[in-house]
Amino acid sequence: MTITAKQKRDCASKVEKPEMRLSIEKSSPGRRAIAFKNSINAEATVPQGLARRTPPRLPELSELDVVRHYTGLSRNAFSVDTNFYPLGSCTMKYNPKINEEAAALEGFSGLHPLAHDSAAQGTLEMLYDLEKRLCALCGMDAFTLQPAAGAHGEFTGLLIARAYFDRLGMKDRTEIICPDSAHGTNPATAAMLGFSPVNIKSGADGRVDPADLKAHLSGRTAVVMLTIPNTLGIFESRIEEIAEMAHKAGALVYMDGANMNALIGIVRPGDLGVDIMHINAHKTFSTPHGGGGPGAGGIGVKKALEDFLPVPRVVKEGKAYRTDNDRPFSIGKVKAFFGNTGVLVRAYAYLLTHSRKELCGIAENAILNANYLKSRLQDAYPARSGEYCMHECVLTPPAELTEKGLKTLDVAKRLLDYGFHAPTIYFPLIVHEAIMIEPTETESRETMDAFADAMLKINEEGKADPQLLKDAPFNTPVKRLDEVTAARQPNLRW
Ligand SMILES: *Cc1c(COP(=O)(O)O)cnc(C)c1O
């Protein structure tokens, strides 16, 4: 007798998972892991008036309780270290562990933020050299590493554009042109800084239409802001022509370079006419990220904009490094000290462990992997664009599934049962029911095949038993959430 999908589902929903409890709820009076005798006498080191009168309410647990508790928690969390994570636009690639060792070096991790320059030479040298290397890779003249994320880099870059036009007395340059295929942070950043975002539609090929751009360029345009490759995973192949048009109109060109993973070592945006760009160290240069941090979104600028970069700048005098705050045209500080230095150390280690040729290989393999998945999947999940993609591809659910009332969300939820993180869904906004897949270069062919097999299987499952997809996932610690209630009446306490 064969078991039907419905019976399997009923069985799965009947198995009760061990209850998730807080460590404090598992506490039992007097239970201990290891009790250190003769450890520091805290009471003696804390001034009398500041010492607490009642002991802290800490969980009382055995060593095994603690090990199981934290191992259990770590298994509930999804990460690149455990499974494939093809989250489009996020570049969730594997992070070499040597980067972690570098970031943990006492000289970096133990440095006091207020240390005198003379006691921080190693960190200053790292920052200085990283800026120089990023300039060389991106074709820019100067870099700042202060911004804490990609969006913060955009914010810093547009502040610099504002300062530049203000200094030229062009206060009426208030518009930022963003194509509809730009990352959402682009128009959002423009609006946040008081600019008016001007939206232009992409052409049928997913690229900026120069004629449409021309119609929107004017003496009010401050910046033409492009995401390259754009959110459809397509390279803006007319970028030089676009940059020339922008410059003729007196505007600057900003490139959102969060997706440099597709270009690194191959394309230098500065050579294409880009005046300001940000990189995402936590994507392209491999830092574990997710859930909002930690990040580093340094920006590079051309010579004419260098004076406006945030202070302090790191300068080299002879063999010594020094922080320089004497920059009268600087926009000031955008982050405490030097930004998320730990992320920058990881980026630096990543650059030092890859030759120029290997960096090109990163981009080439990122592109190859995305096209491999696209070609394996596009018969079952129609692609937004017929041409080759860059580092990511945008697919959609087929009519056979949508006719049965199935959505991208159902496919994504079912993928979780197969042990994969879902791709980015419903983004970019210009593609209805988008499924945006970015495999990255660090994944093997076997992993991508397993993912493609699962996607194809889900396609078959959806056609035969749509309810299976609607009820998925079955194997995750938390089942499908009531998203409306979660948004309207969030339960924010345990
Ligand atoms: C990720 C991303 C951003 C935003 O970067 P954060 O570090 O999350 O602020 C901006 N643009 C593009 C194209 C991105 O992929």
Coordinates of C-alpha atoms and ligand atoms in Angstrom, one line a residue:
M1 CA 0.0 0.0 0.0
T2 CA 1.4 3.4 -0.9
I3 CA 1.0 6.3 1.4
T4 CA -0.6 9.3 -0.1
A5 CA 0.8 12.8 0.2
K6 CA -2.2 13.7 2.4
Q7 CA -1.5 10.8 4.8
K8 CA 2.1 11.8 5.1
R9 CA 1.1 15.3 5.8
D10 CA -1.3 14.3 8.6
C11 CA 1.5 12.2 10.1
A12 CA 4.0 15.0 9.9
S13 CA 1.6 17.4 11.6
K14 CA 0.9 14.9 14.4
V15 CA 4.6 14.6 15.5
E16 CA 5.2 16.9 18.3
K17 CA 8.5 18.6 18.3
P18 CA 10.2 19.1 21.7
E19 CA 8.9 22.2 23.3
M20 CA 11.1 25.3 22.8
R21 CA 11.8 26.7 26.2
L22 CA 14.1 29.5 27.5
S23 CA 17.1 28.6 29.5
I24 CA 15.5 30.3 32.5
E25 CA 12.5 28.0 32.2
K26 CA 14.8 25.0 32.3
S27 CA 16.4 26.2 35.5
S28 CA 16.4 23.9 38.5
P29 CA 17.6 25.3 41.9
G30 CA 21.2 24.3 42.8
R31 CA 22.0 22.8 39.5
R32 CA 25.5 23.7 38.3
A33 CA 27.8 23.2 35.4
I34 CA 31.4 23.8 36.6
A35 CA 31.9 25.8 39.8
F36 CA 35.2 27.6 39.7
K37 CA 36.7 28.0 43.1
N38 CA 39.1 30.9 43.7
S39 CA 37.8 32.8 40.6
I40 CA 38.0 36.6 40.7
N41 CA 36.4 38.0 43.8
A42 CA 34.0 40.4 42.0
E43 CA 32.7 41.9 45.2
A44 CA 36.2 43.1 46.1
T45 CA 36.7 44.8 42.8
V46 CA 33.3 46.6 42.6
P47 CA 33.0 49.7 44.7
Q48 CA 30.7 49.2 47.7
G49 CA 27.9 51.6 46.6
L50 CA 27.7 50.1 43.1
A51 CA 27.6 46.4 44.1
R52 CA 24.1 44.8 43.6
R53 CA 22.3 43.7 46.7
T54 CA 20.5 40.6 45.3
P55 CA 22.3 38.0 43.1
P56 CA 21.3 38.1 39.4
R57 CA 18.5 35.7 38.4
L58 CA 20.6 33.4 36.2
P59 CA 19.4 30.0 35.0
E60 CA 20.7 27.2 37.1
L61 CA 21.7 24.4 34.7
S62 CA 24.0 21.5 34.3
E63 CA 26.7 21.4 31.7
L64 CA 24.7 19.0 29.6
D65 CA 21.6 21.3 29.8
V66 CA 23.7 24.2 28.6
V67 CA 25.3 22.2 25.7
R68 CA 21.9 20.9 24.6
H69 CA 20.2 24.3 24.9
Y70 CA 22.7 26.2 22.7
T71 CA 23.2 23.3 20.3
G72 CA 19.5 23.2 19.9
L73 CA 19.2 26.9 19.3
S74 CA 22.0 26.8 16.7
R75 CA 20.1 24.0 14.9
N76 CA 17.0 26.2 14.7
A77 CA 19.0 28.9 12.9
F78 CA 19.6 28.6 9.2
S79 CA 23.0 29.6 7.9
V80 CA 25.4 29.3 5.0
D81 CA 27.5 27.0 7.2
T82 CA 24.6 24.4 7.2
N83 CA 22.8 24.7 3.9
F84 CA 22.5 26.3 0.5
Y85 CA 21.2 29.9 0.8
P86 CA 20.4 31.2 -2.7
L87 CA 18.9 34.5 -1.5
G88 CA 18.9 36.8 -4.5
S89 CA 20.6 40.2 -4.2
C90 CA 22.1 39.2 -0.8
T91 CA 25.2 37.2 -2.0
M92 CA 25.0 34.7 0.8
K93 CA 28.3 33.0 -0.1
Y94 CA 30.5 30.9 2.0
N95 CA 32.9 32.9 4.2
P96 CA 36.4 31.4 4.5
K97 CA 37.1 30.8 8.2
I98 CA 40.5 32.3 7.9
N99 CA 38.7 35.7 7.7
E100 CA 37.4 35.0 11.2
E101 CA 40.8 34.3 12.5
A102 CA 42.1 37.5 11.1
A103 CA 39.3 39.5 12.6
A104 CA 39.9 37.9 16.0
L105 CA 43.6 38.8 16.1
E106 CA 44.2 40.5 19.4
G107 CA 45.7 43.6 17.7
F108 CA 42.4 44.2 15.8
S109 CA 39.8 42.9 18.2
G110 CA 41.4 44.3 21.4
L111 CA 42.2 47.8 20.1
H112 CA 40.6 50.5 22.1
P113 CA 38.5 52.8 19.9
L114 CA 40.1 55.8 21.5
A115 CA 43.7 54.5 21.2
H116 CA 46.2 57.1 20.0
D117 CA 47.3 56.8 16.4
S118 CA 50.7 55.6 17.5
A119 CA 49.1 52.6 19.3
A120 CA 46.9 51.8 16.3
Q121 CA 49.4 51.5 13.5
G122 CA 48.3 48.0 12.4
T123 CA 44.6 48.9 12.1
L124 CA 45.4 52.2 10.3
E125 CA 47.7 50.4 7.9
M126 CA 44.9 47.8 7.2
L127 CA 42.3 50.5 6.6
Y128 CA 44.7 52.5 4.4
D129 CA 45.8 49.5 2.3
L130 CA 42.2 48.3 2.0
E131 CA 41.1 51.7 0.6
K132 CA 43.9 51.6 -1.9
R133 CA 43.0 48.1 -3.0
L134 CA 39.4 48.9 -3.4
C135 CA 40.3 52.0 -5.4
A136 CA 42.4 49.8 -7.8
L137 CA 39.6 47.2 -8.1
C138 CA 36.9 49.8 -8.7
G139 CA 38.8 52.4 -10.7
M140 CA 38.1 55.1 -8.2
D141 CA 40.5 57.8 -6.7
A142 CA 39.6 57.6 -3.1
F143 CA 37.6 55.4 -0.7
T144 CA 36.0 55.8 2.7
L145 CA 35.2 52.7 4.8
Q146 CA 33.0 54.4 7.4
P147 CA 29.5 53.5 6.2
A148 CA 28.0 50.5 8.1
A149 CA 26.0 49.0 5.2
G150 CA 25.2 49.4 1.6
A151 CA 22.2 51.7 2.2
H152 CA 24.4 53.8 4.5
G153 CA 27.0 54.0 1.7
E154 CA 24.3 55.3 -0.6
F155 CA 23.4 57.9 2.1
T156 CA 27.0 58.9 2.4
G157 CA 27.4 59.1 -1.4
L158 CA 24.4 61.3 -1.9
L159 CA 25.4 63.5 1.0
I160 CA 28.7 64.0 -0.9
A161 CA 26.8 64.8 -4.1
R162 CA 24.7 67.4 -2.2
A163 CA 27.9 69.0 -0.8
Y164 CA 29.5 69.0 -4.2
F165 CA 26.6 70.8 -5.9
D166 CA 26.2 73.2 -2.9
R167 CA 29.8 74.2 -3.2
L168 CA 29.2 74.9 -6.9
G169 CA 26.3 77.0 -5.9
M170 CA 23.9 74.6 -7.6
K171 CA 21.2 74.3 -4.9
D172 CA 18.6 73.7 -7.6
R173 CA 20.0 70.3 -8.5
T174 CA 17.5 68.4 -6.5
E175 CA 16.5 65.3 -8.6
I176 CA 17.9 61.8 -8.5
I177 CA 17.0 59.7 -11.5
C178 CA 16.5 56.0 -10.6
P179 CA 15.4 53.3 -13.0
D180 CA 12.6 51.0 -11.9
S181 CA 15.1 48.1 -11.9
A182 CA 17.2 49.9 -9.2
H183 CA 17.4 48.4 -5.7
G184 CA 14.7 49.9 -3.5
T185 CA 17.2 51.5 -1.2
N186 CA 18.2 53.9 -4.1
P187 CA 15.1 56.0 -4.4
A188 CA 14.5 55.6 -0.6
T189 CA 17.9 57.1 0.1
A190 CA 17.3 59.9 -2.3
A191 CA 14.0 60.7 -0.6
M192 CA 15.5 60.5 2.8
L193 CA 18.1 63.2 1.9
G194 CA 15.4 65.5 0.6
F195 CA 16.1 64.9 -3.1
S196 CA 13.2 64.1 -5.4
P197 CA 13.5 60.6 -6.9
V198 CA 12.6 60.5 -10.5
N199 CA 11.6 57.1 -11.7
I200 CA 12.4 55.9 -15.2
K201 CA 11.0 52.7 -16.8
S202 CA 13.4 50.1 -18.1
G203 CA 13.1 49.0 -21.7
A204 CA 11.9 45.6 -22.9
D205 CA 15.4 44.3 -22.4
G206 CA 15.4 45.3 -18.7
R207 CA 17.9 48.1 -19.2
V208 CA 17.7 51.9 -19.1
D209 CA 16.3 53.3 -22.3
P210 CA 18.7 56.2 -23.2
A211 CA 15.8 58.0 -24.9
D212 CA 13.7 57.9 -21.7
L213 CA 16.7 59.0 -19.7
K214 CA 17.3 61.9 -22.0
A215 CA 13.7 63.0 -21.6
H216 CA 14.1 63.2 -17.8
L217 CA 17.6 64.8 -17.6
S218 CA 17.6 68.5 -16.9
G219 CA 19.4 71.3 -15.0
R220 CA 17.6 69.9 -11.9
T221 CA 19.2 66.5 -12.1
A222 CA 21.9 66.0 -9.4
V223 CA 22.6 62.3 -9.8
V224 CA 21.8 59.4 -12.2
M225 CA 21.7 56.4 -9.8
L226 CA 22.1 53.0 -11.3
T227 CA 22.2 49.5 -9.8
I228 CA 24.7 47.5 -11.8
P229 CA 24.1 44.7 -12.4
N230 CA 20.5 45.7 -11.9
T231 CA 17.9 43.8 -9.8
L232 CA 17.0 41.7 -12.9
G233 CA 20.5 40.4 -12.8
I234 CA 21.3 42.2 -16.0
F235 CA 24.4 44.3 -16.8
E236 CA 23.7 47.9 -17.9
S237 CA 25.6 47.5 -21.1
R238 CA 25.0 51.1 -22.3
I239 CA 26.5 52.5 -19.1
E240 CA 29.2 54.5 -20.9
E241 CA 26.6 56.2 -23.1
I242 CA 24.4 56.9 -20.1
A243 CA 27.3 58.3 -18.1
E244 CA 28.2 60.6 -21.0
M245 CA 24.6 61.9 -21.2
A246 CA 24.5 62.5 -17.4
H247 CA 27.8 64.3 -17.4
K248 CA 26.8 66.5 -20.4
A249 CA 23.7 67.5 -18.3
G250 CA 26.0 68.4 -15.4
A251 CA 24.9 65.5 -13.3
L252 CA 26.9 62.9 -11.4
V253 CA 26.7 59.1 -11.9
Y254 CA 26.2 56.9 -8.8
M255 CA 26.6 53.2 -9.1
D256 CA 25.0 50.9 -6.5
G257 CA 27.9 48.3 -6.5
A258 CA 26.4 46.0 -3.9
N259 CA 26.4 43.4 -6.6
M260 CA 30.2 43.7 -7.4
N261 CA 30.4 40.0 -6.9
A262 CA 29.4 39.7 -10.6
L263 CA 32.1 42.2 -11.7
I264 CA 35.0 42.0 -9.4
G265 CA 38.4 41.9 -11.1
I266 CA 36.7 42.2 -14.5
V267 CA 35.0 45.6 -14.6
R268 CA 36.3 48.8 -13.0
P269 CA 33.2 51.0 -12.7
G270 CA 35.4 54.1 -12.6
D271 CA 36.5 53.4 -16.2
L272 CA 32.8 53.4 -17.3
G273 CA 32.1 56.9 -16.1
V274 CA 30.9 56.2 -12.5
D275 CA 31.7 59.1 -10.1
I276 CA 30.5 57.6 -6.8
M277 CA 29.8 54.0 -5.9
H278 CA 29.4 51.8 -2.9
I279 CA 30.5 48.3 -2.4
N280 CA 29.0 45.8 0.1
A281 CA 32.0 44.3 1.9
H282 CA 29.6 41.9 3.6
K283 CA 28.4 40.5 0.3
T284 CA 31.2 40.7 -2.3
F285 CA 34.1 40.3 0.3
S286 CA 32.5 37.5 2.3
T287 CA 31.4 38.4 5.8
P288 CA 28.7 36.4 7.4
H289 CA 25.6 38.5 7.4
G290 CA 21.9 38.3 7.5
G291 CA 19.1 39.6 9.7
G292 CA 20.4 43.1 9.3
G293 CA 24.1 43.0 10.1
P294 CA 26.9 43.5 10.6
G295 CA 27.9 45.2 7.4
A296 CA 30.3 47.6 5.8
G297 CA 29.4 49.7 2.7
G298 CA 32.4 51.7 1.8
I299 CA 32.2 54.2 -1.0
G300 CA 34.6 55.2 -3.7
V301 CA 34.7 58.6 -5.4
K302 CA 36.5 60.4 -8.2
K303 CA 39.1 63.0 -7.5
A304 CA 36.7 66.0 -7.8
L305 CA 34.7 64.6 -4.8
E306 CA 37.5 63.5 -2.5
D307 CA 37.4 66.7 -0.4
F308 CA 33.9 65.8 0.7
L309 CA 34.6 62.4 2.1
P310 CA 33.8 61.8 5.8
V311 CA 36.5 62.4 8.4
P312 CA 38.8 61.1 9.8
R313 CA 40.8 60.1 6.8
V314 CA 43.8 57.8 7.2
V315 CA 46.9 59.3 5.8
K316 CA 50.4 57.9 5.4
E317 CA 53.5 60.0 6.3
G318 CA 56.8 58.2 5.6
K319 CA 56.2 54.8 7.1
A320 CA 53.7 56.0 9.7
Y321 CA 49.9 56.2 9.5
R322 CA 47.8 59.0 11.0
T323 CA 44.2 60.0 11.3
D324 CA 43.4 63.4 9.6
N325 CA 40.4 65.5 10.6
D326 CA 41.6 68.7 8.9
R327 CA 39.3 68.5 5.9
P328 CA 37.2 71.7 5.7
F329 CA 34.9 70.5 3.0
S330 CA 34.2 67.1 4.6
I331 CA 30.6 66.1 5.1
G332 CA 31.7 65.1 8.7
K333 CA 31.3 61.8 10.3
V334 CA 28.8 59.2 9.3
K335 CA 29.7 56.5 11.8
A336 CA 31.6 56.3 15.1
F337 CA 35.4 55.8 14.7
F338 CA 36.1 53.9 11.5
G339 CA 32.9 52.0 10.9
N340 CA 32.5 48.2 11.4
T341 CA 36.2 47.5 11.5
G342 CA 35.8 43.8 12.1
V343 CA 33.9 43.4 8.8
L344 CA 36.7 45.4 7.1
V345 CA 39.4 43.1 8.5
R346 CA 37.5 40.2 6.9
A347 CA 37.3 42.0 3.6
Y348 CA 41.0 42.7 3.8
A349 CA 41.8 39.1 4.6
Y350 CA 39.6 38.0 1.7
L351 CA 41.5 40.3 -0.7
L352 CA 44.9 39.2 0.5
T353 CA 44.0 35.6 0.1
H354 CA 42.9 36.0 -3.6
S355 CA 45.1 36.9 -6.5
R356 CA 43.8 39.2 -9.2
K357 CA 43.1 36.2 -11.4
E358 CA 41.3 34.4 -8.6
L359 CA 39.1 37.5 -8.1
C360 CA 38.1 37.3 -11.8
G361 CA 37.3 33.6 -11.2
I362 CA 34.9 34.6 -8.4
A363 CA 32.8 36.8 -10.8
E364 CA 33.1 34.3 -13.6
N365 CA 31.9 31.4 -11.5
A366 CA 29.1 33.4 -9.8
I367 CA 27.8 34.2 -13.3
L368 CA 28.3 30.6 -14.6
N369 CA 26.5 29.1 -11.6
A370 CA 23.5 31.5 -12.0
N371 CA 23.2 30.7 -15.7
Y372 CA 23.5 27.0 -14.9
L373 CA 20.6 27.1 -12.5
K374 CA 18.6 29.3 -14.9
S375 CA 19.0 26.9 -17.8
R376 CA 18.1 23.9 -15.6
L377 CA 15.0 25.6 -14.2
Q378 CA 13.6 27.9 -16.9
D379 CA 11.4 25.3 -18.6
A380 CA 9.5 24.7 -15.4
Y381 CA 9.8 28.3 -14.1
P382 CA 9.8 30.9 -16.9
A383 CA 12.6 33.4 -16.7
R384 CA 12.0 37.1 -16.8
S385 CA 14.6 37.5 -19.5
G386 CA 15.7 35.2 -22.3
E387 CA 19.3 36.3 -22.4
Y388 CA 22.2 35.3 -20.2
C389 CA 22.0 36.7 -16.7
M390 CA 24.9 37.9 -14.5
H391 CA 25.2 36.5 -10.9
E392 CA 21.5 36.0 -10.3
C393 CA 18.4 35.1 -12.3
V394 CA 14.7 36.0 -11.9
L395 CA 12.2 33.3 -12.5
T396 CA 8.4 33.0 -12.0
P397 CA 6.0 30.2 -11.2
P398 CA 4.5 28.6 -14.3
A399 CA 0.9 28.9 -15.3
E400 CA 0.3 25.2 -14.4
L401 CA 0.8 26.2 -10.8
T402 CA -0.7 29.7 -10.7
E403 CA -3.9 28.3 -12.3
K404 CA -4.3 26.0 -9.3
G405 CA -4.1 29.1 -7.0
L406 CA -0.4 28.5 -6.1
K407 CA 1.9 31.4 -5.6
T408 CA 5.6 32.0 -5.4
L409 CA 5.3 31.9 -1.6
D410 CA 4.0 28.3 -1.7
V411 CA 7.0 27.2 -3.7
A412 CA 9.4 29.0 -1.4
K413 CA 7.8 27.4 1.7
R414 CA 8.0 24.0 0.3
L415 CA 11.7 24.4 -0.5
L416 CA 12.3 24.7 3.3
D417 CA 11.2 21.1 3.6
Y418 CA 14.0 20.1 1.3
G419 CA 16.5 21.9 3.5
F420 CA 17.2 24.9 1.3
H421 CA 16.8 28.5 2.2
A422 CA 14.2 30.1 -0.1
P423 CA 15.4 32.4 -2.8
T424 CA 14.4 36.1 -2.6
I425 CA 10.7 36.3 -3.5
Y426 CA 8.5 39.1 -4.7
F427 CA 11.6 41.2 -5.5
P428 CA 12.3 42.9 -7.9
L429 CA 8.9 44.6 -7.7
I430 CA 8.8 44.9 -11.5
V431 CA 8.4 41.2 -11.9
H432 CA 5.1 39.7 -10.9
E433 CA 5.6 36.8 -8.4
A434 CA 9.3 37.0 -8.8
I435 CA 11.7 34.2 -7.6
M436 CA 15.2 35.7 -7.5
I437 CA 18.0 33.1 -7.3
E438 CA 21.6 33.9 -6.5
P439 CA 23.6 30.7 -6.1
T440 CA 27.1 32.5 -5.7
E441 CA 30.4 31.1 -6.8
T442 CA 31.1 29.1 -3.6
E443 CA 28.5 26.4 -4.4
S444 CA 29.4 23.1 -6.0
R445 CA 27.6 21.7 -9.0
E446 CA 26.2 18.9 -6.8
T447 CA 24.6 21.4 -4.5
M448 CA 23.0 23.3 -7.3
D449 CA 21.8 20.1 -8.9
A450 CA 20.2 19.1 -5.6
F451 CA 18.5 22.5 -5.5
A452 CA 17.3 22.3 -9.1
D453 CA 16.0 18.8 -8.5
A454 CA 14.0 20.0 -5.5
M455 CA 12.6 22.9 -7.5
L456 CA 11.5 20.6 -10.3
K457 CA 10.0 18.1 -7.8
I458 CA 8.0 20.9 -6.2
N459 CA 6.7 21.9 -9.6
E460 CA 5.4 18.3 -10.0
E461 CA 4.1 18.1 -6.5
G462 CA 2.2 21.4 -7.0
K463 CA 0.5 20.1 -10.2
A464 CA -0.5 16.8 -8.5
D465 CA -1.4 18.0 -5.0
P466 CA -1.6 21.8 -4.7
Q467 CA -2.7 21.6 -1.1
L468 CA 0.7 20.0 -0.2
L469 CA 2.5 23.2 -1.2
K470 CA -0.1 25.4 0.5
D471 CA 0.4 23.5 3.8
A472 CA 4.2 23.4 3.6
P473 CA 6.6 23.6 5.4
F474 CA 6.3 20.4 7.5
N475 CA 9.9 19.9 8.6
T476 CA 10.8 23.3 10.1
P477 CA 10.7 24.2 13.8
V478 CA 7.9 26.7 13.1
K479 CA 5.2 26.0 10.5
R480 CA 3.5 28.5 8.3
L481 CA 2.8 31.7 10.2
D482 CA -0.4 33.6 10.2
E483 CA 1.3 36.6 8.5
V484 CA -1.6 39.0 8.8
T485 CA -1.9 38.4 12.6
A486 CA 1.8 38.5 13.0
A487 CA 1.9 41.9 11.4
R488 CA -1.3 43.4 13.0
Q489 CA -0.9 41.9 16.5
P490 CA 2.7 41.0 16.9
N491 CA 3.6 38.9 19.9
L492 CA 6.8 40.5 21.0
R493 CA 7.3 38.7 24.3
W494 CA 8.1 35.1 25.1
Ligands
LIG1 C1 22.0 44.5 -0.5 C2 21.8 45.6 -1.4 C3 21.7 46.9 -0.9 C4 21.6 47.3 0.5 O1 22.7 46.9 1.3 P1 22.6 46.8 2.9 O2 24.0 46.5 3.3 O3 21.6 45.8 3.2 O4 22.2 48.2 3.3 C5 21.6 48.0 -1.8 N1 21.6 47.7 -3.1 C6 21.7 46.5 -3.6 C7 21.8 46.2 -5.1 C8 21.8 45.4 -2.8 O5 21.9 44.1 -3.3

